C-alpha positions in Angstrom: -0.1 0.1 -0.1 1.6 3.4 -1.0 0.2 7.5 -0.4 0.3 7.6 -4.1 -2.5 5.2 -4.6 -4.6 7.2 -1.9 -4.5 4.0 0.5 -3.1 4.8 4.0 -0.1 2.5 5.8 -2.4 1.7 8.6 -6.2 0.7 8.2 -8.7 -1.4 10.1 -8.6 -4.9 8.4 -12.7 -4.6 7.0 -11.9 -1.8 5.0 -10.0 -1.9 1.6 -9.7 0.4 -1.8 -8.3 3.9 -2.6 -9.8 7.1 -0.7 -11.6 9.6 -2.4 -10.1 13.2 -3.5 -11.3 16.1 -3.6 -11.4 19.7 -2.1 -13.0 21.4 0.8 -15.6 23.1 -1.6 -16.2 19.4 -3.0 -17.4 17.9 0.4 -18.9 20.7 2.3 -19.0 25.0 2.6 -17.8 27.5 4.6 -19.5 30.9 6.1 -18.4 32.9 9.0 -19.5 33.5 12.9 -21.3 36.7 13.8 -20.8 38.9 16.7 -19.9 37.9 20.3 -17.3 40.5 21.6 -15.6 40.5 24.6 -17.5 43.1 26.2 -21.0 41.0 25.7 -20.0 38.6 27.8 -21.9 38.1 30.9 -21.5 35.5 33.5 -25.3 34.7 34.3 -27.9 34.4 31.5 -27.2 35.0 28.0 -26.7 32.6 25.1 -23.8 30.3 25.3 -21.1 30.7 22.8 -17.3 30.0 21.2 -15.0 32.8 20.8 -12.2 32.5 18.5 -9.4 32.7 21.3 -10.8 29.6 23.1 -10.0 27.3 20.2 -6.2 28.1 21.2 -6.8 28.2 24.3 -9.8 26.0 25.8 -10.9 23.6 23.3 -8.7 21.2 21.7 -10.6 19.1 19.2 -14.3 18.7 20.4 -16.2 21.2 22.2 -18.6 19.2 24.2 -19.2 22.0 26.7 -19.3 25.9 26.9 -18.6 28.2 29.5 -18.9 31.6 27.5 -22.0 33.5 27.6 -22.7 36.6 25.5 -26.1 39.5 25.8 -25.8 40.0 21.7 -29.7 39.9 20.5 -30.3 36.0 19.2 -31.2 38.2 15.8 -27.6 39.1 15.3 -25.9 35.7 16.4 -25.1 33.0 14.2 -26.3 29.5 16.2 -24.9 25.9 15.7 -26.8 23.0 14.7 -24.2 20.8 15.9 -21.4 18.8 14.0 -19.6 22.3 12.7 -16.2 22.5 12.3 -14.7 25.7 13.7 -11.5 27.5 12.5 -9.7 30.7 14.2 -9.7 33.2 11.6 -7.5 35.3 13.6 -4.1 34.5 15.5 -0.4 35.3 16.0 1.5 32.3 14.8 0.7 30.6 11.1 0.9 27.1 12.4 -1.7 27.4 14.9 -4.5 27.9 12.6 -5.0 24.7 12.5 -5.8 24.1 15.9 -9.7 23.1 14.7 -12.6 22.1 16.7 -16.0 20.1 16.2 -18.9 21.9 18.1 -20.9 19.0 19.0 -23.7 21.2 20.6 -26.1 23.2 18.9 -27.8 26.5 19.7 -24.3 27.8 20.7 -23.3 31.3 19.4 -20.5 31.2 17.0 -17.9 34.2 17.1 -17.6 36.4 14.0 -13.8 35.7 14.2 -14.4 32.0 13.1 -14.3 29.9 10.0 -17.1 27.4 9.9 -16.9 24.4 7.9 -20.5 22.7 7.4 -19.6 19.0 5.9 -22.1 15.7 5.3 -18.9 13.7 6.1 -18.0 12.5 9.5 -16.9 16.0 10.9 -14.5 13.9 13.9 -12.7 12.6 10.7 -12.3 16.3 8.7 -11.1 17.5 12.1 -8.5 14.8 12.7 -7.6 15.1 9.1 -6.8 19.2 9.3 -5.1 19.1 12.6 -2.9 16.1 11.5 -2.1 16.7 8.1 -2.7 20.3 6.8 -1.1 22.6 9.7 1.6 23.4 6.7 -0.8 23.8 4.1 -3.1 26.2 6.3 0.0 28.2 7.4 0.9 29.0 4.0 -2.5 30.5 3.3 -2.3 32.9 6.4 -1.9 36.6 5.5 -0.7 39.2 7.7 1.8 40.2 10.4 2.2 40.0 14.2 -1.6 39.4 13.8 -2.7 37.3 11.1 -5.9 36.1 9.0 -7.1 33.1 7.4 -10.0 33.6 5.4 -12.1 30.6 4.4 -11.7 31.5 0.6 -7.9 30.3 1.1 -9.0 27.0 2.5 -11.8 25.9 -0.1 -9.2 24.4 -3.1 -7.3 22.6 -0.2 -7.2 18.8 -1.7 -8.2 16.0 0.7 -8.4 12.4 0.9 -11.4 10.7 2.7 -12.8 7.0 2.7 -16.3 6.1 2.8 -18.2 7.6 5.4 -18.2 4.0 7.7 -14.7 4.1 7.7 -14.4 8.0 8.5 -17.0 7.1 11.5 -14.4 4.3 12.6 -10.9 6.7 12.3 -13.3 9.6 13.7 -14.5 7.4 17.0 -10.8 5.9 17.2 -9.2 9.3 17.8 -11.9 10.6 19.6 -11.7 8.0 22.2 -7.9 9.0 22.5 -8.4 12.3 22.6 -10.7 11.8 25.3 -7.6 10.0 27.3 -5.7 12.8 26.7 -8.3 15.2 27.9 -8.9 13.1 31.2 -5.3 12.9 31.7 -5.1 16.8 31.3 -7.8 17.5 33.8 -6.3 15.4 36.3 -3.0 17.4 36.1 -4.7 20.4 36.4 -6.4 19.4 39.3 -3.1 18.2 40.7 -1.4 21.5 40.0 -4.2 23.5 41.3 -4.3 20.9 44.7 -0.5 21.9 45.3 -1.1 25.6 44.9 -3.5 25.4 47.3 -0.8 23.3 50.0 1.9 26.1 49.0 -0.1 28.9 50.1 -1.3 27.4 53.3 2.1 25.8 54.2 3.8 29.3 53.1 1.3 31.2 55.2 1.7 28.8 58.2 -2.0 28.4 57.9 -1.0 24.7 57.7 1.6 23.1 60.0 3.2 20.0 60.7 3.5 18.3 64.2 6.9 16.7 65.4 7.1 12.9 66.5 5.4 13.6 69.3 3.1 15.1 68.0 4.2 18.8 69.8 4.4 22.1 67.5 7.4 22.7 66.1 9.0 25.8 66.8 7.8 29.3 65.4 9.3 29.9 61.8 12.4 32.4 61.9 13.1 34.9 59.5 16.2 34.9 57.6 18.0 36.6 55.0 19.1 34.0 51.9 22.6 35.1 51.9 22.4 33.0 55.3 21.0 30.4 54.3 22.6 29.7 50.3 25.9 29.9 49.0 25.8 31.7 45.4 27.3 31.2 41.8 26.8 32.8 38.7 26.8 30.7 35.6 29.4 30.9 33.0 29.4 31.4 29.3 29.2 27.6 27.4 28.0 28.6 23.9 31.3 27.7 22.5 31.3 24.2 23.9 27.8 23.5 22.3 28.0 20.3 20.1 25.4 17.8 19.2 25.9 14.9 22.0 28.1 16.6 24.2 29.0 15.0 28.1 26.8 18.2 29.8 23.5 19.2 29.4 23.3 22.9 29.2 21.5 24.6 31.7 19.8 28.0 30.0 16.9 29.9 30.4 14.8 27.6 27.6 15.9 24.4 29.4 14.3 25.5 32.7 11.5 27.4 31.4 10.4 24.3 29.3 11.2 22.0 32.4 13.9 20.1 30.6 12.1 19.5 27.5 14.3 21.8 25.1 18.2 21.0 25.8 21.4 21.5 24.4 24.4 19.9 25.3 28.1 20.9 25.7 31.2 19.3 25.7 32.9 20.9 28.7 31.3 22.3 31.6 33.1 25.9 33.2 30.3 25.6 36.2 28.8 22.6 37.0 25.8 21.9 39.2 25.9 19.1 42.1 22.9 17.4 43.3 20.2 19.5 45.6 21.5 22.6 43.8 18.6 24.7 43.1 19.1 26.4 39.3 17.2 30.1 38.8 16.8 32.1 35.7 17.9 35.8 35.9 17.1 37.3 32.6 13.4 37.7 30.8 11.2 39.8 28.7 8.5 42.0 30.3 5.5 40.0 31.8 7.8 36.5 30.9 6.9 33.1 32.6 10.8 32.4 33.2 12.0 35.2 35.3 13.0 33.4 38.5 11.9 30.0 37.6 13.9 27.1 39.5 15.3 23.8 38.5 16.2 21.0 40.8 19.2 19.4 40.4 18.7 15.5 41.2 22.1 13.9 39.9 25.6 15.8 40.3 28.0 16.4 37.4 25.4 16.2 34.9 24.4 19.9 34.4 26.5 23.0 33.0 25.2 26.2 34.3 25.3 28.7 31.5 25.4 32.6 31.9 22.1 34.5 33.3 21.2 31.3 35.7 22.4 31.6 39.5 23.2 28.3 40.8 22.7 28.2 44.8 23.9 25.3 47.3 21.7 25.1 50.2 23.5 26.1 53.9 21.7 24.1 57.1 18.5 23.8 54.9 16.9 21.1 53.4 17.8 21.3 49.2 14.3 21.1 48.4 12.9 23.1 50.3 15.3 26.1 49.2 14.0 25.2 45.8 10.3 25.6 47.1 10.8 29.2 48.3 13.1 30.2 45.3 10.9 28.9 42.2 9.3 32.0 41.1 9.9 33.7 44.2 7.2 36.5 44.4 9.9 38.9 46.0 12.2 38.4 42.5 8.6 38.7 40.2 8.3 42.1 41.7 11.6 43.3 39.7 9.9 42.7 36.5 8.1 46.2 35.7 6.2 44.9 32.5 8.3 47.2 30.3 11.7 46.5 30.2 14.1 43.1 30.4 14.3 41.9 33.9 17.9 41.1 34.6 17.7 39.8 38.2 21.3 40.8 40.1 23.2 38.5 43.0 22.3 41.1 45.7 18.8 41.4 44.6 18.4 37.9 45.4 20.7 37.6 48.6 19.0 40.4 50.3 15.6 38.7 50.2 14.3 37.5 53.5 11.8 34.6 54.1 10.7 33.0 57.1 12.2 29.6 57.4 11.4 26.6 59.9 13.5 24.0 61.6 14.9 21.7 59.6 12.6 18.8 60.4 9.9 20.7 59.8 11.5 21.8 55.9 11.9 17.8 55.4 8.2 17.1 56.1 6.8 20.1 53.9 9.5 18.7 51.1 8.4 15.1 51.4 4.9 16.4 50.6 5.7 18.6 47.7 8.3 16.4 46.1 5.6 13.5 46.3 3.5 16.1 44.6 5.8 16.9 42.1 7.0 13.4 41.0 3.2 12.9 40.5 2.8 15.9 38.3 5.8 15.0 36.4 4.6 11.6 35.8 1.3 12.7 34.2 2.7 15.2 32.0 5.0 12.8 30.6 1.9 10.4 30.2 0.2 13.1 28.0 3.2 14.0 26.2 3.7 10.1 25.0 0.2 10.0 24.3 0.2 13.0 22.0 3.3 11.7 20.1 1.6 8.3 19.7 -1.3 10.2 18.2 0.5 12.0 16.0 2.2 8.7 14.7 -1.0 7.2 14.2 -2.5 10.4 12.2 0.5 10.0 10.1 0.1 6.4 9.2 -3.6 6.3 9.0 -4.5 9.6 7.2 -3.1 10.0 3.4 
């Protein structure tokens, strides 16, 4: 079986024969949604609606429930019948325009910055075809600069290959179940992250305290300046040592901000991190998400610390507790003025004051948070693997 014959590499055994070839215009028709602007949104009452930005941030292929409502008059809205494919018409990144979703619900207002595709083919199959095979094809048709547009007239002549309705339905159901599994894992992750956030707030406000082995209260927390509990070192330049398969992983802001997913390696380490160190991002753009983000080192002599990254080793402090108080520290985030790039200095960090419990209470706090972080990492990795597997299946099951 070859793709030239319009037959997929991987197929359900009950199906055979070539897929049909045609354009979007051959298999359905487009139209635009109507007004549901941000100013019209209400918390109660109104008409449930989908806005274009939510296709990027909230929905991930299938819309089973909506949370937004508009007070725009019904006569000025475009309501769904159920089964429409929603395509964002406005965005910033060309490759994001293929993030389409099937709207399963009737009587939902569809926002004006959304292109709607209506087809008698299976909408779940078409949605997965767009998301899995047409990212580059959509991106090529995007117009504009920092804010781009994708008009449906540019999509009508795109050629797609489709099987019989029965095979479409089987493929659509298969990926719908896989998407549902990913969605459930993402909800589990969000719930655990929210739970961790709640524990952190209660612990560091001292609303939640631990007891010692005898059930007695630990001593009151003592205010300390960070220079009393850390040994600080600035990272060093490693750009000249970057190689394809180096001995050390280079810790830069991109590595930390992606939790280690985006990495470079170096052949030589000017400054190596040791187990128990906390590595902290010192520079970021205005309102960035990387400033003061920390990385906890779990293995010695594996990580080379780049410039604009701080390395901090604890003094008479539990290593993971130090990581907890440094990671996105609220005092350090105040240096971001939202206008210019922030560059934290050594003294900015070392002069911070924090309330610190005794070592045994630090250990109990750290144990709880490490266990939660471990669960978060495992779920995140599972989600990543599921998404990789889905893309592999899309490549093999679609022509």
